[in-house]
Amino acid sequence: MVASLLELPSEVIILIVYHLPLRDIIACKQSCHRVRTLIKDSQLLQRHFQTMSCGVEDLFVPGICSSELLESLEQWEVAWRKVDIGERFARHRYHNILWTVEYVVQSGHVAAMRMGDSDWHAPPGWSYADISRVLIEGDEGPQDSELGWTNIQLGNAIIPKGYVLDVSQDLVVVAFYRDAIWKRMHIQFLRFTTGKSHDLASNWTFELDLKCKSPSDCEIGMEVMGSYLVMIVTHKTRTRLPGWHQRIYFVDWTRGYTHCVRRVPEGTYFPIIAFVSKDVIVLARKHDFSLEICNITKGKRNSLFTLRTVCVLKLPSLQPSARVRLQLRNRTPLAGNPSTPLPLGSSRLPFRSSPADAVLGFDIQLRRPGPEDRKFSFWVHHSVLRKYAAEAMRPPRCAAPAARNPRTAMGFVSRLVKRVDHAFASAPARQWHEWGPQSTRWRECSDEIRDRQTLAGTRCAVAQQGSLLLMDFNPGRLAKLRAQGPSKDPSLWAVVNPTVISAGRFFRHDIISRLPYCASVNSTIKNRVLMDDEWVLQFEEEGLFGWEGYIDFHSIIRPESCTEKHDK
């Protein structure tokens, strides 16, 4: 005799429901009275339901106490909602120049990437530290040894042109020249922890023939997703052959395959690539100022890839003489199944935030003849771009034509017409007023935008006017905040009113954006900020031109609580 689900003990049913996706939990609540009552009365399931709606992924080890799970998740959520980072926990003194070193925080590690074009004597490479070890072991002073920095040097003969960091795959992708030979660009896939060649790419060599006169003649943008790397290579020199101005390359670095999927005229794309799913990427077009959503399709032999434009989202119209520069804020790769398991030390906490719908942040620099320059930023959810891509790829609902014999003349003509229509068909374009006002949030920024804004999942932190403004675009957190009614904390509120940027010198029409978010202010952080799901790093510069200074590490979770858990 086979027992049904409802005959199982209540504790077993709760554990089964706990491991279901959010959509299945909602379906279970509608199945019968007993299951609906168990879900409603179970504190564990209620908290799990809330954290899933807020994009918190539960990664507790099996057998962990439920009370500890609830306590930790509640503490983490409240801390982020109120930006309650507490006092400085650790401090690191740096002696480098900020415009030659880019600091990145990923998966509990802080990395100082020395990958920019520079004439300084600092060798190319990177340095990294495991922040979680600092919290567990404690910190007694500003000594560098307390942070456990590891230095990776690539060699003085390498001239880096760009990089992509993915700590979850223990991967750093470096595009570089060797010595003064600029006709060929090399691409290496290295391990983040050691700087050695990655095991999955150790047998492959990746090179691109560019025929440049100097490194400044070429500009690249690239992004990695699992075993795939997409690159945009732009030639700036005027003495070149038509069709060589921009190229888009697709690299399967685990199979040693490189393919040029598209050649485009000069000035077509900004050096921006962003994955919004494993097979959908977003490009930024210059000539019509828009976002182009492309679908990556794999051929039958798994070595032929095509990049097909499925939808174009127009951005606000610019004045004819306005010059625009679009940049992408994100340096954190899209969450997905890594090609290799995480070889680094586990996080100090048995859970991490994995927002199901992160945001993309863009910087816009506008210029016109004259002294005035303006800078703006806007944010949009990944799901919006995926939605329009799915709608564009959905086949139209129409009656199927009568089948024709492929061997007849009419069948040959029918196949030929389909091929011609597919070759010359243009991707559907949505104007700004059709998608932008409801799906984006715009704001004007200060001159130091590159140093005072950072993204982590659905949150964006902006240091301005002597305080830190945290904008959280998570729909689940916003819904809970609005359901609670008027907040007693004046530093935490929901922003639902539209933001209006008036037309004039740069824009033809007013820009209205209504994407809601939770706003909170922390007056203890005033300088440049980097963050991930568990840490906030504050940069404090000193000396001439910021040649040296301190990095203050603030933990989202109180150090004493994590230390107690580690002792247990």
Protein backbone atom coordinates (compact mmCIF):
# COMPACT_ATOMS: atom_id res chain seq x y z
CA MET A 1 0.00 0.00 0.00
CA VAL A 2 1.38 3.41 -1.02
CA ALA A 3 0.89 6.26 1.46
CA SER A 4 -0.25 9.62 0.15
CA LEU A 5 1.42 12.93 0.93
CA LEU A 6 -1.28 13.97 3.41
CA GLU A 7 -0.71 10.84 5.48
CA LEU A 8 2.86 11.90 6.29
CA PRO A 9 3.65 13.61 9.61
CA SER A 10 3.35 17.38 9.66
CA GLU A 11 7.10 17.82 10.22
CA VAL A 12 7.86 15.83 7.05
CA ILE A 13 5.36 17.82 4.99
CA ILE A 14 6.92 21.08 6.20
CA LEU A 15 10.39 19.90 5.20
CA ILE A 16 9.10 18.86 1.77
CA VAL A 17 7.41 22.21 1.18
CA TYR A 18 10.53 24.02 2.43
CA HIS A 19 12.57 22.70 -0.54
CA LEU A 20 9.99 23.70 -3.18
CA PRO A 21 10.28 26.77 -5.44
CA LEU A 22 8.23 29.83 -4.62
CA ARG A 23 5.63 29.16 -7.32
CA ASP A 24 5.09 25.58 -6.08
CA ILE A 25 4.64 26.79 -2.49
CA ILE A 26 1.85 29.10 -3.63
CA ALA A 27 0.25 26.17 -5.46
CA CYS A 28 0.48 24.01 -2.33
CA LYS A 29 -1.36 26.65 -0.31
CA GLN A 30 -4.29 26.27 -2.72
CA SER A 31 -4.31 22.47 -2.72
CA CYS A 32 -6.10 21.63 0.55
CA HIS A 33 -6.98 22.96 3.98
CA ARG A 34 -4.34 20.95 5.88
CA VAL A 35 -1.37 22.02 3.75
CA ARG A 36 -2.57 25.63 3.76
CA THR A 37 -2.82 25.55 7.56
CA LEU A 38 0.65 24.00 7.94
CA ILE A 39 2.20 26.69 5.76
CA LYS A 40 0.35 29.45 7.58
CA ASP A 41 1.24 28.21 11.09
CA SER A 42 4.85 27.20 10.40
CA GLN A 43 7.24 29.97 11.36
CA LEU A 44 9.97 28.30 9.32
CA LEU A 45 7.89 28.25 6.13
CA GLN A 46 6.62 31.79 6.63
CA ARG A 47 10.15 33.10 7.02
CA HIS A 48 11.31 31.00 4.10
CA PHE A 49 8.44 32.37 1.99
CA GLN A 50 9.42 35.95 2.83
CA THR A 51 13.12 35.46 2.17
CA MET A 52 12.43 33.80 -1.19
CA SER A 53 10.23 36.72 -2.24
CA CYS A 54 13.07 39.06 -1.26
CA GLY A 55 15.69 37.14 -3.24
CA VAL A 56 17.53 35.45 -0.36
CA GLU A 57 18.82 31.99 -1.23
CA ASP A 58 19.09 29.58 1.70
CA LEU A 59 22.43 27.77 1.64
CA PHE A 60 22.49 26.39 5.17
CA VAL A 61 24.27 23.10 5.60
CA PRO A 62 21.96 20.07 6.13
CA GLY A 63 20.87 19.47 9.69
CA ILE A 64 21.21 23.08 10.83
CA CYS A 65 18.90 24.12 13.65
CA SER A 66 15.75 25.87 12.40
CA SER A 67 15.88 28.44 15.18
CA GLU A 68 19.41 29.42 14.15
CA LEU A 69 18.27 29.67 10.53
CA LEU A 70 15.42 32.00 11.43
CA GLU A 71 17.57 34.12 13.71
CA SER A 72 20.36 34.57 11.17
CA LEU A 73 18.07 35.31 8.22
CA GLU A 74 16.07 37.80 10.27
CA GLN A 75 19.24 39.52 11.45
CA TRP A 76 20.65 39.68 7.93
CA GLU A 77 17.44 41.03 6.41
CA VAL A 78 16.92 43.70 9.07
CA ALA A 79 20.56 44.76 8.82
CA TRP A 80 20.35 45.30 5.08
CA ARG A 81 16.97 46.98 5.24
CA LYS A 82 18.28 49.54 7.71
CA VAL A 83 21.87 49.61 6.44
CA ASP A 84 22.83 48.81 10.02
CA ILE A 85 26.49 48.08 9.35
CA GLY A 86 27.75 48.97 12.81
CA GLU A 87 31.25 50.18 13.54
CA ARG A 88 34.40 49.60 11.50
CA PHE A 89 35.60 46.05 11.95
CA ALA A 90 38.92 46.02 10.04
CA ARG A 91 41.16 48.53 8.31
CA HIS A 92 43.66 48.14 5.49
CA ARG A 93 46.15 50.79 4.39
CA TYR A 94 46.82 51.01 0.66
CA HIS A 95 49.73 52.71 -1.08
CA ASN A 96 48.53 52.70 -4.66
CA ILE A 97 46.88 55.15 -7.02
CA LEU A 98 43.15 54.62 -7.37
CA TRP A 99 42.99 55.24 -11.10
CA THR A 100 45.51 52.43 -11.76
CA VAL A 101 43.88 49.95 -9.35
CA GLU A 102 40.23 48.92 -9.38
CA TYR A 103 38.82 47.34 -6.22
CA VAL A 104 36.15 44.65 -6.66
CA VAL A 105 34.18 42.76 -4.01
CA GLN A 106 32.78 39.35 -4.93
CA SER A 107 31.81 36.24 -2.94
CA GLY A 108 33.36 37.46 0.30
CA HIS A 109 36.68 38.42 -1.33
CA VAL A 110 38.09 41.87 -2.03
CA ALA A 111 40.40 42.13 -5.04
CA ALA A 112 42.63 44.98 -6.17
CA MET A 113 42.88 44.59 -9.95
CA ARG A 114 45.94 46.21 -11.60
CA MET A 115 44.67 45.84 -15.13
CA GLY A 116 44.31 49.37 -16.53
CA ASP A 117 46.51 51.03 -19.12
CA SER A 118 49.16 52.75 -17.04
CA ASP A 119 52.74 53.97 -17.24
CA TRP A 120 53.33 53.50 -13.52
CA HIS A 121 55.80 50.97 -12.16
CA ALA A 122 53.21 48.74 -10.52
CA PRO A 123 53.34 45.35 -12.32
CA PRO A 124 50.08 44.08 -13.85
CA GLY A 125 48.15 41.53 -11.85
CA TRP A 126 45.93 41.59 -8.79
CA SER A 127 45.85 41.17 -5.02
CA TYR A 128 43.02 39.62 -3.04
CA ALA A 129 42.02 38.91 0.54
CA ASP A 130 39.42 36.61 2.06
CA ILE A 131 37.30 38.96 4.16
CA SER A 132 35.51 36.12 5.95
CA ARG A 133 38.77 34.97 7.53
CA VAL A 134 39.25 38.45 8.96
CA LEU A 135 35.92 38.31 10.74
CA ILE A 136 36.48 34.81 12.13
CA GLU A 137 40.07 35.33 13.24
CA GLY A 138 39.58 38.89 14.44
CA ASP A 139 41.54 42.03 13.80
CA GLU A 140 43.68 43.89 16.32
CA GLY A 141 45.03 46.71 14.27
CA PRO A 142 45.60 48.23 10.85
CA GLN A 143 48.39 45.79 9.90
CA ASP A 144 48.17 44.43 6.37
CA SER A 145 48.96 40.89 7.55
CA GLU A 146 45.62 40.68 9.36
CA LEU A 147 43.81 40.73 6.02
CA GLY A 148 45.91 37.95 4.51
CA TRP A 149 46.54 39.56 1.13
CA THR A 150 47.75 37.33 -1.71
CA ASN A 151 49.63 39.03 -4.57
CA ILE A 152 49.45 37.77 -8.18
CA GLN A 153 51.91 39.22 -10.71
CA LEU A 154 51.51 38.61 -14.44
CA GLY A 155 54.88 39.91 -15.60
CA ASN A 156 56.24 43.22 -16.86
CA ALA A 157 56.09 42.12 -20.52
CA ILE A 158 52.28 42.06 -20.44
CA ILE A 159 50.27 45.17 -21.33
CA PRO A 160 46.69 44.55 -20.07
CA LYS A 161 43.80 45.89 -22.08
CA GLY A 162 40.85 44.56 -20.08
CA TYR A 163 39.70 41.87 -17.71
CA VAL A 164 36.65 40.00 -16.39
CA LEU A 165 36.51 38.63 -12.83
CA ASP A 166 34.30 35.73 -11.73
CA VAL A 167 35.29 34.57 -8.25
CA SER A 168 32.61 31.86 -8.19
CA GLN A 169 34.47 30.08 -11.00
CA ASP A 170 37.93 30.97 -9.68
CA LEU A 171 38.40 32.76 -12.99
CA VAL A 172 40.08 35.91 -14.28
CA VAL A 173 39.98 36.59 -18.02
CA VAL A 174 42.77 38.91 -19.15
CA ALA A 175 43.07 40.51 -22.61
CA PHE A 176 46.59 41.87 -23.18
CA TYR A 177 49.42 42.66 -25.56
CA ARG A 178 52.97 41.38 -25.27
CA ASP A 179 55.77 43.96 -25.21
CA ALA A 180 55.31 46.54 -27.97
CA ILE A 181 53.68 44.21 -30.48
CA TRP A 182 50.14 45.54 -30.85
CA LYS A 183 49.04 43.62 -33.93
CA ARG A 184 47.86 40.65 -31.90
CA MET A 185 45.82 40.52 -28.70
CA HIS A 186 46.12 37.54 -26.40
CA ILE A 187 43.37 36.24 -24.11
CA GLN A 188 44.22 34.15 -21.07
CA PHE A 189 41.90 32.34 -18.67
CA LEU A 190 43.61 32.24 -15.28
CA ARG A 191 42.74 31.05 -11.81
CA PHE A 192 41.85 33.89 -9.47
CA THR A 193 43.52 32.20 -6.48
CA THR A 194 46.88 31.38 -8.10
CA GLY A 195 47.22 33.32 -11.36
CA LYS A 196 48.03 30.07 -13.17
CA SER A 197 46.26 28.90 -16.29
CA HIS A 198 42.76 27.63 -15.60
CA ASP A 199 42.47 23.85 -15.78
CA LEU A 200 39.57 23.96 -18.24
CA ALA A 201 41.49 26.25 -20.62
CA SER A 202 45.09 25.10 -20.05
CA ASN A 203 45.30 23.32 -23.43
CA TRP A 204 43.92 26.17 -25.53
CA THR A 205 45.47 29.33 -27.01
CA PHE A 206 43.27 32.36 -27.74
CA GLU A 207 44.57 35.17 -29.96
CA LEU A 208 43.01 37.95 -32.04
CA ASP A 209 44.72 39.67 -35.00
CA LEU A 210 43.95 43.39 -34.65
CA LYS A 211 46.71 45.19 -36.60
CA CYS A 212 46.74 48.20 -34.26
CA LYS A 213 49.47 50.83 -34.11
CA SER A 214 49.18 51.35 -30.34
CA PRO A 215 47.07 50.05 -27.43
CA SER A 216 44.97 53.23 -27.48
CA ASP A 217 43.76 52.39 -31.01
CA CYS A 218 41.65 49.54 -29.67
CA GLU A 219 38.82 49.48 -27.10
CA ILE A 220 37.22 46.30 -25.81
CA GLY A 221 34.26 45.29 -23.68
CA MET A 222 33.73 41.73 -22.50
CA GLU A 223 31.67 39.63 -20.11
CA VAL A 224 31.77 35.99 -19.05
CA MET A 225 28.92 33.61 -18.25
CA GLY A 226 29.89 30.07 -17.30
CA SER A 227 31.96 28.68 -20.16
CA TYR A 228 31.07 31.53 -22.55
CA LEU A 229 32.89 34.81 -23.15
CA VAL A 230 31.51 37.59 -25.38
CA MET A 231 33.78 40.44 -26.54
CA ILE A 232 33.28 43.69 -28.46
CA VAL A 233 36.48 44.95 -30.11
CA THR A 234 36.43 48.52 -31.44
CA HIS A 235 39.16 50.01 -33.68
CA LYS A 236 39.62 53.73 -33.20
CA THR A 237 42.09 54.45 -36.00
CA ARG A 238 40.80 55.82 -39.28
CA THR A 239 43.21 53.93 -41.55
CA ARG A 240 41.46 50.59 -41.67
CA LEU A 241 39.40 48.52 -44.06
CA PRO A 242 35.60 48.79 -44.13
CA GLY A 243 33.87 46.24 -41.93
CA TRP A 244 36.78 46.06 -39.48
CA HIS A 245 35.61 48.92 -37.27
CA GLN A 246 33.85 46.72 -34.69
CA ARG A 247 33.73 42.99 -34.20
CA ILE A 248 31.82 40.84 -31.75
CA TYR A 249 33.57 37.60 -30.75
CA PHE A 250 32.14 34.57 -29.02
CA VAL A 251 34.54 32.33 -27.08
CA ASP A 252 33.81 28.91 -25.60
CA TRP A 253 36.89 28.85 -23.39
CA THR A 254 36.39 25.29 -22.13
CA ARG A 255 36.45 23.93 -25.72
CA GLY A 256 39.07 26.26 -27.18
CA TYR A 257 36.72 27.79 -29.73
CA THR A 258 36.72 31.43 -30.93
CA HIS A 259 34.33 32.79 -33.54
CA CYS A 260 33.55 36.27 -34.90
CA VAL A 261 29.76 36.38 -34.83
CA ARG A 262 29.27 39.89 -36.18
CA ARG A 263 31.09 42.68 -38.04
CA VAL A 264 29.51 46.09 -37.72
CA PRO A 265 30.31 49.64 -38.93
CA GLU A 266 32.12 52.21 -36.82
CA GLY A 267 30.18 53.80 -34.00
CA THR A 268 27.55 51.07 -33.75
CA TYR A 269 28.05 49.89 -30.16
CA PHE A 270 29.39 51.11 -26.87
CA PRO A 271 31.87 48.70 -25.23
CA ILE A 272 29.07 47.25 -23.08
CA ILE A 273 28.00 43.62 -22.71
CA ALA A 274 25.66 42.34 -20.01
CA PHE A 275 24.23 38.86 -19.57
CA VAL A 276 20.62 38.76 -18.33
CA SER A 277 20.36 34.98 -18.76
CA LYS A 278 22.61 32.22 -20.00
CA ASP A 279 21.55 32.79 -23.63
CA VAL A 280 20.41 36.46 -23.68
CA ILE A 281 22.78 39.44 -23.65
CA VAL A 282 22.27 43.20 -23.84
CA LEU A 283 24.30 45.53 -26.07
CA ALA A 284 24.20 49.35 -26.16
CA ARG A 285 23.92 51.02 -29.56
CA LYS A 286 25.42 54.42 -30.30
CA HIS A 287 23.78 55.53 -33.52
CA ASP A 288 20.21 55.45 -32.20
CA PHE A 289 20.90 55.43 -28.41
CA SER A 290 19.13 52.23 -27.48
CA LEU A 291 19.55 48.86 -25.77
CA GLU A 292 19.76 45.89 -28.11
CA ILE A 293 18.67 42.51 -26.74
CA CYS A 294 20.33 39.57 -28.49
CA ASN A 295 19.81 35.83 -28.31
CA ILE A 296 22.73 33.39 -28.43
CA THR A 297 21.94 30.20 -30.34
CA LYS A 298 24.13 27.15 -30.61
CA GLY A 299 24.59 25.19 -33.81
CA LYS A 300 24.19 21.48 -34.32
CA ARG A 301 27.90 20.81 -33.88
CA ASN A 302 28.11 22.86 -30.64
CA SER A 303 30.89 24.91 -32.22
CA LEU A 304 28.85 27.33 -34.34
CA PHE A 305 27.19 30.21 -32.51
CA THR A 306 25.02 32.98 -33.85
CA LEU A 307 24.01 36.28 -32.27
CA ARG A 308 20.51 37.33 -33.30
CA THR A 309 18.89 40.65 -32.39
CA VAL A 310 15.42 39.95 -30.99
CA CYS A 311 14.37 43.35 -29.65
CA VAL A 312 15.51 46.98 -29.46
CA LEU A 313 14.54 49.23 -26.54
CA LYS A 314 14.86 52.92 -27.35
CA LEU A 315 16.27 55.34 -24.76
CA PRO A 316 15.21 59.01 -24.41
CA SER A 317 15.75 61.16 -27.49
CA LEU A 318 18.83 63.40 -27.46
CA GLN A 319 19.43 66.79 -29.01
CA PRO A 320 21.17 66.60 -32.43
CA SER A 321 24.50 68.03 -31.21
CA ALA A 322 24.64 66.07 -27.94
CA ARG A 323 27.48 63.58 -27.58
CA VAL A 324 26.80 60.65 -25.29
CA ARG A 325 28.98 58.11 -23.51
CA LEU A 326 27.27 55.08 -21.96
CA GLN A 327 28.96 52.93 -19.32
CA LEU A 328 27.88 49.89 -17.34
CA ARG A 329 28.17 49.96 -13.56
CA ASN A 330 28.08 46.24 -12.82
CA ARG A 331 31.26 44.27 -12.26
CA THR A 332 29.52 41.29 -10.68
CA PRO A 333 28.73 38.38 -13.03
CA LEU A 334 25.22 37.09 -13.44
CA ALA A 335 24.40 34.28 -11.01
CA GLY A 336 24.34 30.92 -12.77
CA ASN A 337 25.68 27.41 -12.67
CA PRO A 338 29.48 27.77 -12.69
CA SER A 339 31.52 25.52 -14.92
CA THR A 340 33.68 24.57 -11.94
CA PRO A 341 32.83 24.26 -8.24
CA LEU A 342 33.89 27.09 -5.97
CA PRO A 343 37.44 26.22 -4.82
CA LEU A 344 37.69 29.09 -2.37
CA GLY A 345 36.98 28.98 1.32
CA SER A 346 33.32 28.85 2.27
CA SER A 347 31.52 31.97 3.37
CA ARG A 348 31.59 32.85 7.04
CA LEU A 349 27.80 32.66 7.02
CA PRO A 350 25.85 29.59 5.85
CA PHE A 351 23.70 31.61 3.46
CA ARG A 352 24.11 34.29 0.84
CA SER A 353 21.88 36.60 -1.10
CA SER A 354 21.11 35.50 -4.64
CA PRO A 355 18.53 37.93 -6.00
CA ALA A 356 16.36 36.33 -8.61
CA ASP A 357 16.02 39.69 -10.34
CA ALA A 358 19.08 41.90 -10.01
CA VAL A 359 19.35 45.33 -11.62
CA LEU A 360 21.60 46.72 -14.31
CA GLY A 361 22.99 50.19 -13.72
CA PHE A 362 24.12 52.52 -16.52
CA ASP A 363 26.09 55.78 -16.41
CA ILE A 364 25.44 58.43 -19.05
CA GLN A 365 27.84 61.28 -19.77
CA LEU A 366 26.46 64.00 -22.04
CA ARG A 367 28.38 66.79 -23.78
CA ARG A 368 27.53 69.65 -26.09
CA PRO A 369 29.61 72.54 -27.39
CA GLY A 370 30.29 74.66 -24.37
CA PRO A 371 31.52 74.20 -20.81
CA GLU A 372 28.50 72.33 -19.48
CA ASP A 373 28.59 68.54 -19.02
CA ARG A 374 25.86 66.46 -17.40
CA LYS A 375 25.94 62.98 -15.88
CA PHE A 376 23.01 60.69 -15.24
CA SER A 377 22.34 57.14 -14.11
CA PHE A 378 19.44 54.80 -14.64
CA TRP A 379 18.56 51.30 -13.42
CA VAL A 380 16.46 48.51 -14.91
CA HIS A 381 15.65 44.96 -13.75
CA HIS A 382 16.99 41.91 -15.58
CA SER A 383 13.45 40.55 -15.79
CA VAL A 384 12.30 43.49 -17.92
CA LEU A 385 14.90 42.73 -20.57
CA ARG A 386 14.14 39.01 -20.44
CA LYS A 387 10.42 39.73 -20.77
CA TYR A 388 10.78 41.73 -23.96
CA ALA A 389 13.19 39.16 -25.37
CA ALA A 390 10.69 36.38 -24.69
CA GLU A 391 7.84 38.36 -26.27
CA ALA A 392 9.89 39.05 -29.39
CA MET A 393 10.93 35.41 -29.77
CA ARG A 394 7.37 34.11 -29.28
CA PRO A 395 5.97 32.97 -32.67
CA PRO A 396 2.94 34.95 -33.89
CA ARG A 397 -0.49 33.41 -33.55
CA CYS A 398 -1.76 32.91 -37.06
CA ALA A 399 -3.22 30.18 -39.14
CA ALA A 400 -0.66 27.74 -40.48
CA PRO A 401 -0.23 27.95 -44.26
CA ALA A 402 -1.00 24.96 -46.40
CA ALA A 403 1.89 22.54 -46.61
CA ARG A 404 3.71 22.46 -49.93
CA ASN A 405 5.71 19.66 -51.40
CA PRO A 406 9.37 20.68 -50.96
CA ARG A 407 10.31 18.96 -54.24
CA THR A 408 8.02 21.09 -56.39
CA ALA A 409 8.84 24.49 -57.84
CA MET A 410 6.35 26.20 -55.53
CA GLY A 411 7.95 24.50 -52.53
CA PHE A 412 11.38 25.79 -53.58
CA VAL A 413 10.03 29.32 -54.01
CA SER A 414 8.35 29.14 -50.59
CA ARG A 415 11.61 28.15 -48.87
CA LEU A 416 13.50 30.89 -50.73
CA VAL A 417 10.96 33.56 -49.68
CA LYS A 418 11.22 32.47 -46.02
CA ARG A 419 15.00 32.75 -46.12
CA VAL A 420 14.89 36.22 -47.70
CA ASP A 421 12.29 37.43 -45.20
CA HIS A 422 14.35 36.10 -42.30
CA ALA A 423 17.54 37.74 -43.62
CA PHE A 424 16.01 41.19 -44.08
CA ALA A 425 13.54 41.20 -41.21
CA SER A 426 14.24 43.89 -38.64
CA ALA A 427 13.95 43.26 -34.92
CA PRO A 428 10.94 44.87 -33.23
CA ALA A 429 11.70 48.19 -31.59
CA ARG A 430 9.89 49.63 -28.59
CA GLN A 431 9.90 53.37 -28.16
CA TRP A 432 10.92 54.93 -24.85
CA HIS A 433 7.38 55.88 -23.81
CA GLU A 434 6.25 52.25 -24.27
CA TRP A 435 8.66 50.67 -21.77
CA GLY A 436 10.99 53.17 -20.11
CA PRO A 437 8.89 55.27 -17.68
CA GLN A 438 7.51 52.25 -15.79
CA SER A 439 10.62 50.04 -15.93
CA THR A 440 13.48 52.44 -15.11
CA ARG A 441 14.57 54.93 -12.48
CA TRP A 442 16.74 57.92 -13.45
CA ARG A 443 18.65 60.44 -11.39
CA GLU A 444 21.26 63.10 -12.04
CA CYS A 445 24.66 62.45 -10.48
CA SER A 446 27.67 64.41 -9.35
CA ASP A 447 31.00 64.69 -11.13
CA GLU A 448 32.52 61.87 -9.09
CA ILE A 449 30.06 59.24 -10.22
CA ARG A 450 32.66 56.58 -11.00
CA ASP A 451 34.04 56.69 -7.47
CA ARG A 452 30.82 57.09 -5.49
CA GLN A 453 28.37 54.51 -6.76
CA THR A 454 28.30 50.72 -6.54
CA LEU A 455 25.84 47.88 -7.20
CA ALA A 456 25.18 44.58 -5.43
CA GLY A 457 22.23 42.50 -6.62
CA THR A 458 19.15 44.69 -6.34
CA ARG A 459 20.85 47.41 -4.26
CA CYS A 460 22.70 50.51 -5.35
CA ALA A 461 24.76 52.60 -2.91
CA VAL A 462 25.54 56.24 -3.64
CA ALA A 463 27.74 58.38 -1.37
CA GLN A 464 26.48 61.94 -1.53
CA GLN A 465 26.23 65.03 0.68
CA GLY A 466 28.15 63.48 3.55
CA SER A 467 26.07 60.28 3.82
CA LEU A 468 25.34 56.98 2.10
CA LEU A 469 22.09 56.59 0.16
CA LEU A 470 21.07 52.96 -0.37
CA MET A 471 18.47 52.29 -3.07
CA ASP A 472 16.99 48.78 -2.92
CA PHE A 473 14.96 47.80 -6.00
CA ASN A 474 13.89 44.41 -4.62
CA PRO A 475 10.10 44.14 -5.18
CA GLY A 476 9.66 41.84 -2.18
CA ARG A 477 11.31 44.22 0.29
CA LEU A 478 9.41 47.14 -1.18
CA ALA A 479 6.09 45.33 -0.77
CA LYS A 480 6.84 44.49 2.86
CA LEU A 481 7.87 48.06 3.63
CA ARG A 482 4.71 49.49 2.09
CA ALA A 483 2.55 46.89 3.86
CA GLN A 484 3.93 47.99 7.24
CA GLY A 485 2.48 51.45 6.80
CA PRO A 486 4.25 54.68 7.81
CA SER A 487 7.78 53.93 8.96
CA LYS A 488 8.88 55.02 12.40
CA ASP A 489 12.45 55.32 11.16
CA PRO A 490 12.84 58.60 9.22
CA SER A 491 15.96 57.24 7.46
CA LEU A 492 13.95 54.45 5.74
CA TRP A 493 11.14 55.08 3.27
CA ALA A 494 9.59 53.83 0.03
CA VAL A 495 10.08 55.96 -3.09
CA VAL A 496 7.12 55.55 -5.44
CA ASN A 497 6.76 59.10 -6.80
CA PRO A 498 8.14 59.61 -10.32
CA THR A 499 11.45 61.29 -10.98
CA VAL A 500 11.38 63.99 -13.67
CA ILE A 501 14.42 65.20 -15.61
CA SER A 502 13.44 68.25 -17.61
CA ALA A 503 14.11 68.58 -21.31
CA GLY A 504 16.46 71.25 -22.54
CA ARG A 505 20.07 71.36 -23.53
CA PHE A 506 20.58 67.57 -23.82
CA PHE A 507 17.17 65.83 -23.98
CA ARG A 508 14.35 66.62 -26.35
CA HIS A 509 11.57 65.61 -23.97
CA ASP A 510 11.12 65.29 -20.22
CA ILE A 511 12.31 61.97 -18.77
CA ILE A 512 9.80 60.46 -16.35
CA SER A 513 10.81 57.30 -14.47
CA ARG A 514 8.65 55.43 -11.95
CA LEU A 515 10.54 52.26 -10.94
CA PRO A 516 9.91 52.08 -7.14
CA TYR A 517 12.62 51.36 -4.58
CA CYS A 518 13.34 51.39 -0.85
CA ALA A 519 15.59 54.25 0.24
CA SER A 520 17.65 54.45 3.40
CA VAL A 521 20.41 56.76 4.62
CA ASN A 522 23.48 56.05 6.70
CA SER A 523 25.38 59.15 7.83
CA THR A 524 28.44 57.21 9.08
CA ILE A 525 29.71 56.46 5.55
CA LYS A 526 30.83 59.47 3.55
CA ASN A 527 33.46 58.33 1.02
CA ARG A 528 33.81 55.93 -1.88
CA VAL A 529 31.94 52.66 -1.23
CA LEU A 530 32.06 49.08 -2.48
CA MET A 531 29.77 46.33 -1.26
CA ASP A 532 28.51 42.82 -1.71
CA ASP A 533 25.84 40.87 0.17
CA GLU A 534 27.74 40.77 3.48
CA TRP A 535 30.26 43.61 3.44
CA VAL A 536 30.53 47.35 2.93
CA LEU A 537 33.97 48.78 2.15
CA GLN A 538 34.57 52.49 2.68
CA PHE A 539 37.58 54.20 1.07
CA GLU A 540 39.22 57.04 2.96
CA GLU A 541 41.81 58.89 0.87
CA GLU A 542 44.68 60.92 2.21
CA GLY A 543 47.77 62.51 0.76
CA LEU A 544 48.18 64.25 -2.58
CA PHE A 545 45.80 63.00 -5.32
CA GLY A 546 44.74 60.04 -3.17
CA TRP A 547 48.06 58.20 -3.46
CA GLU A 548 47.40 56.50 -0.14
CA GLY A 549 44.63 55.99 2.33
CA TYR A 550 42.59 53.41 4.21
CA ILE A 551 39.89 50.89 3.40
CA ASP A 552 37.47 50.40 6.30
CA PHE A 553 35.64 47.06 6.40
CA HIS A 554 32.10 47.12 7.80
CA SER A 555 30.28 43.83 8.38
CA ILE A 556 26.55 43.61 7.69
CA ILE A 557 26.22 41.01 10.47
CA ARG A 558 27.60 41.87 13.88
CA PRO A 559 31.08 40.34 14.37
CA GLU A 560 30.28 38.93 17.80
CA SER A 561 27.33 36.90 16.52
CA CYS A 562 29.40 35.27 13.78
CA THR A 563 32.28 34.61 16.16
CA GLU A 564 29.95 32.79 18.54
CA LYS A 565 28.66 30.63 15.71
CA HIS A 566 32.19 29.83 14.60
CA ASP A 567 33.14 28.81 18.15
CA LYS A 568 30.18 26.46 18.30
